[in-house]
Amino acid sequence: MVAHAAEPDAVLPPMPERTPKALRRALAEDAPHLLPDFDKHWKRAIADTYDLGPVPAFVARWWCEYAIVRDPGLDAHVRDLYRRAEESDDFSEAQALLEEVAKIRYRTRDLEPGE
């Protein structure tokens, strides 16, 4: 995935290891506003159920969230796409905007720890 940093020479925080603990630590450092959602999701999907089956999906979801939020330019772009889709009166336009978000999110899965 190409860096989409707000400034051309901006250095993005590296992607953490693909573990819940490492993702939580990265979010705490770079996007603490997301910690309540992360913790609530962990509690509901994993801790309260005593089921480790959903852990890979949990990590995949938060991997994507962190990959976007760590890059202010990309985060602003994704937020703008969502805003425009919400405000659009044209279903086709809204759908195209949301498909662009989906493509961005899909590409984040290919990032590796340390990138």
Rosetta silent file (secondary structure, phi, psi, omega in degrees, C-alpha in Angstrom):
SEQUENCE: MVAHAAEPDAVLPPMPERTPKALRRALAEDAPHLLPDFDKHWKRAIADTYDLGPVPAFVARWWCEYAIVRDPGLDAHVRDLYRRAEESDDFSEAQALLEEVAKIRYRTRDLEPGE
SCORE:     score description
SCORE:     0.000 S_00000001
   1 L     0.000  134.018 -178.789    0.000    0.000    0.000 S_00000001
   2 L   -76.000  137.751  176.139    1.380    3.379   -0.918 S_00000001
   3 L   -61.927  143.503 -177.084    1.898    5.807    1.918 S_00000001
   4 L  -128.621   33.963 -173.369   -0.695    8.534    1.867 S_00000001
   5 L   -59.274  150.744 -177.833    0.852   10.713    4.540 S_00000001
   6 L   -59.672  -39.207  177.567   -0.426   14.257    5.003 S_00000001
   7 L  -112.528  143.804 -176.034    3.014   15.652    4.239 S_00000001
   8 L   -54.508  -38.009 -177.002    5.242   14.163    1.515 S_00000001
   9 L   -97.474    7.782 -178.933    8.132   13.497    3.925 S_00000001
  10 L   -65.204  140.152  178.975    5.966   12.461    6.897 S_00000001
  11 L  -102.513  124.363  179.515    6.982    9.195    8.485 S_00000001
  12 L   -81.722  146.268  172.243    4.146    6.882    9.413 S_00000001
  13 L   -60.700  143.755  179.975    4.316    4.856   12.603 S_00000001
  14 L   -69.164  153.125  174.291    5.195    1.278   11.699 S_00000001
  15 L   -68.019  140.051 -179.685    2.543   -1.382   11.679 S_00000001
  16 L   -79.504 -177.784  170.884    2.702   -3.438   14.880 S_00000001
  17 L   -63.952  157.896 -179.130    2.811   -7.200   15.195 S_00000001
  18 L   -87.333   64.562  176.260   -0.479   -8.862   14.246 S_00000001
  19 L  -133.581  153.099  177.644   -1.597   -9.516   17.802 S_00000001
  20 H   -58.153  -41.061 -178.499   -4.340   -7.937   19.890 S_00000001
  21 H   -63.211  -45.639  179.975   -1.807   -6.786   22.485 S_00000001
  22 H   -67.224  -39.459  177.322    0.453   -5.114   19.913 S_00000001
  23 H   -64.188  -41.685  179.634   -2.490   -3.484   18.143 S_00000001
  24 H   -63.297  -42.586  178.722   -3.828   -2.138   21.434 S_00000001
  25 H   -62.156  -43.021  179.349   -0.414   -0.708   22.304 S_00000001
  26 H   -64.805  -41.807  177.662   -0.142    0.970   18.875 S_00000001
  27 H   -64.000  -41.608  179.617   -3.621    2.427   19.183 S_00000001
  28 H   -59.606  -35.946 -178.187   -2.851    3.706   22.690 S_00000001
  29 H   -80.160  -43.057 -170.323    0.192    5.498   21.317 S_00000001
  30 H  -108.388  -17.777 -178.004   -1.127    6.806   18.007 S_00000001
  31 L  -151.813   60.689 -175.358   -4.942    6.823   18.240 S_00000001
  32 H   -60.408  -21.138  178.346   -6.064    6.702   21.881 S_00000001
  33 H   -64.879  -18.102  179.488   -9.538    7.913   20.905 S_00000001
  34 H   -90.181  -10.340 -177.083  -10.152    4.427   19.423 S_00000001
  35 H   -58.550  -42.100  178.334   -9.279    2.510   22.608 S_00000001
  36 H   -58.305  -40.665  178.514  -12.821    2.522   24.060 S_00000001
  37 H   -68.321  -42.012  177.742  -14.160    0.913   20.850 S_00000001
  38 H   -58.536  -50.212 -177.882  -11.268   -1.561   20.725 S_00000001
  39 H   -65.584  -39.558  178.275  -11.801   -2.584   24.347 S_00000001
  40 H   -64.519  -42.470  178.964  -15.576   -2.806   23.984 S_00000001
  41 H   -64.040  -45.012  179.014  -15.208   -4.964   20.876 S_00000001
  42 H   -58.827  -46.540 -177.747  -12.644   -7.218   22.627 S_00000001
  43 H   -61.757  -47.765 -177.029  -14.904   -7.625   25.650 S_00000001
  44 H   -67.942  -43.025 -172.584  -18.004   -8.413   23.591 S_00000001
  45 H   -88.335  -28.904 -172.416  -16.368  -10.712   21.028 S_00000001
  46 H  -120.711  -61.630 -171.383  -13.659  -12.455   23.031 S_00000001
  47 H   -62.190  -46.616 -176.973  -13.543  -11.841   26.779 S_00000001
  48 L   -72.384  -21.610 -176.469  -17.245  -12.274   27.547 S_00000001
  49 L   -99.057  -15.251 -175.309  -17.584  -15.363   25.372 S_00000001
  50 L    55.251   32.489 -178.334  -14.345  -17.143   26.352 S_00000001
  51 L  -119.035  118.708  179.519  -14.114  -18.029   22.668 S_00000001
  52 L   -86.155   -5.248 -179.551  -10.829  -17.482   20.846 S_00000001
  53 L   -55.109  -41.332 -178.848  -12.363  -18.314   17.463 S_00000001
  54 L   -77.487   -1.736 -176.178  -13.118  -14.666   16.603 S_00000001
  55 H   -57.700  -45.977  179.599   -9.563  -13.478   17.368 S_00000001
  56 H   -59.119  -40.146  178.617   -8.356  -13.595   13.719 S_00000001
  57 H   -68.553  -38.482  177.262  -11.340  -11.525   12.557 S_00000001
  58 H   -59.971  -49.109 -179.464  -10.868   -9.138   15.473 S_00000001
  59 H   -62.984  -42.256 -179.983   -7.193   -8.643   14.596 S_00000001
  60 H   -60.545  -43.721 -178.793   -8.011   -8.207   10.890 S_00000001
  61 H   -64.209  -47.805 -176.834  -10.582   -5.521   11.645 S_00000001
  62 H   -76.271  -23.406  172.510   -8.340   -3.551   14.016 S_00000001
  63 H   -60.520  -47.608  179.264   -5.305   -4.009   11.748 S_00000001
  64 H   -62.735  -46.624 -179.531   -7.252   -2.145    9.088 S_00000001
  65 H   -58.206  -46.117 -178.626   -8.434    0.535   11.520 S_00000001
  66 H   -67.028  -41.427 -179.360   -4.895    1.193   12.719 S_00000001
  67 H   -57.854  -35.174  179.813   -3.447    1.184    9.190 S_00000001
  68 H   -79.701  -49.256 -173.186   -5.830    3.974    8.242 S_00000001
  69 H   -69.969  -23.379 -179.829   -5.755    6.069   11.407 S_00000001
  70 L   -71.219  -16.403  179.945   -1.955    6.087   11.655 S_00000001
  71 L  -111.098  101.811 -176.312   -1.877    8.094    8.408 S_00000001
  72 H   -55.568  -37.369  179.741   -3.645   11.438    8.928 S_00000001
  73 H   -67.342  -44.076  178.523   -4.007   12.037    5.190 S_00000001
  74 H   -67.094  -41.436  178.963   -5.502    8.623    4.516 S_00000001
  75 H   -60.159  -44.967  178.893   -7.728    8.875    7.582 S_00000001
  76 H   -63.937  -39.447  179.399   -9.057   12.248    6.405 S_00000001
  77 H   -63.168  -45.798  179.828   -9.614   10.857    2.901 S_00000001
  78 H   -64.347  -43.009  178.273  -11.590    7.856    4.208 S_00000001
  79 H   -61.529  -40.033  178.897  -13.662   10.083    6.501 S_00000001
  80 H   -64.953  -40.817  177.669  -14.384   12.382    3.559 S_00000001
  81 H   -61.166  -44.752  177.808  -15.503    9.447    1.412 S_00000001
  82 H   -61.729  -43.807 -179.189  -17.894    8.321    4.163 S_00000001
  83 H   -61.680  -46.350 -179.214  -19.209   11.875    4.612 S_00000001
  84 H   -64.098  -38.904  178.132  -19.785   12.308    0.896 S_00000001
  85 H   -64.288  -41.542 -179.933  -21.539    8.937    0.648 S_00000001
  86 H   -64.725  -36.512 -176.585  -23.792    9.830    3.570 S_00000001
  87 H   -85.556  -12.793 -175.395  -24.705   13.183    2.055 S_00000001
  88 L   -72.689  138.427  174.161  -25.232   11.902   -1.482 S_00000001
  89 L   -93.851   -5.338 -177.554  -28.743   11.700   -2.890 S_00000001
  90 L  -103.428  113.362 -177.265  -27.476    9.521   -5.729 S_00000001
  91 H   -57.631  -43.366 -178.850  -27.341    5.831   -4.819 S_00000001
  92 H   -62.162  -40.985  178.657  -24.775    5.025   -7.521 S_00000001
  93 H   -65.585  -46.200  179.087  -22.481    7.798   -6.344 S_00000001
  94 H   -60.746  -41.935  178.959  -22.782    6.725   -2.701 S_00000001
  95 H   -62.792  -43.079  179.150  -22.111    3.141   -3.666 S_00000001
  96 H   -63.662  -39.796  178.310  -18.998    4.127   -5.637 S_00000001
  97 H   -64.522  -42.865  179.235  -17.681    6.153   -2.697 S_00000001
  98 H   -70.021  -31.464  175.258  -18.198    3.247   -0.303 S_00000001
  99 H   -66.688  -34.675  176.297  -16.560    0.866   -2.770 S_00000001
 100 H   -64.813  -41.630  175.907  -13.512    3.131   -2.756 S_00000001
 101 H   -60.844  -44.670 -179.576  -13.405    2.877    1.049 S_00000001
 102 H   -60.033  -40.199  179.101  -13.697   -0.906    0.785 S_00000001
 103 H   -65.192  -40.756  177.362  -10.765   -1.024   -1.646 S_00000001
 104 H   -61.835  -47.782  179.992   -8.631    1.060    0.720 S_00000001
 105 H   -62.541  -40.005  179.940   -9.529   -1.202    3.633 S_00000001
 106 H   -61.838  -41.295 -179.567   -8.859   -4.302    1.530 S_00000001
 107 H   -66.398  -27.082 -178.020   -5.373   -3.064    0.623 S_00000001
 108 H   -66.027  -23.501 -178.255   -4.446   -2.570    4.283 S_00000001
 109 L   -66.278  -20.549 -179.093   -4.531   -6.322    4.858 S_00000001
 110 L   -84.135   -8.544  177.118   -1.373   -6.698    2.760 S_00000001
 111 L   -65.680  147.710  179.330    0.684   -4.500    5.077 S_00000001
 112 L  -110.976  155.798  173.866    3.281   -6.310    7.104 S_00000001
 113 L   -54.142  136.907  179.884    4.476   -5.628   10.647 S_00000001
 114 L    92.663  -17.090  179.376    7.117   -2.931   10.564 S_00000001
 115 L   -74.558    0.000    0.000    5.890   -1.323    7.334 S_00000001
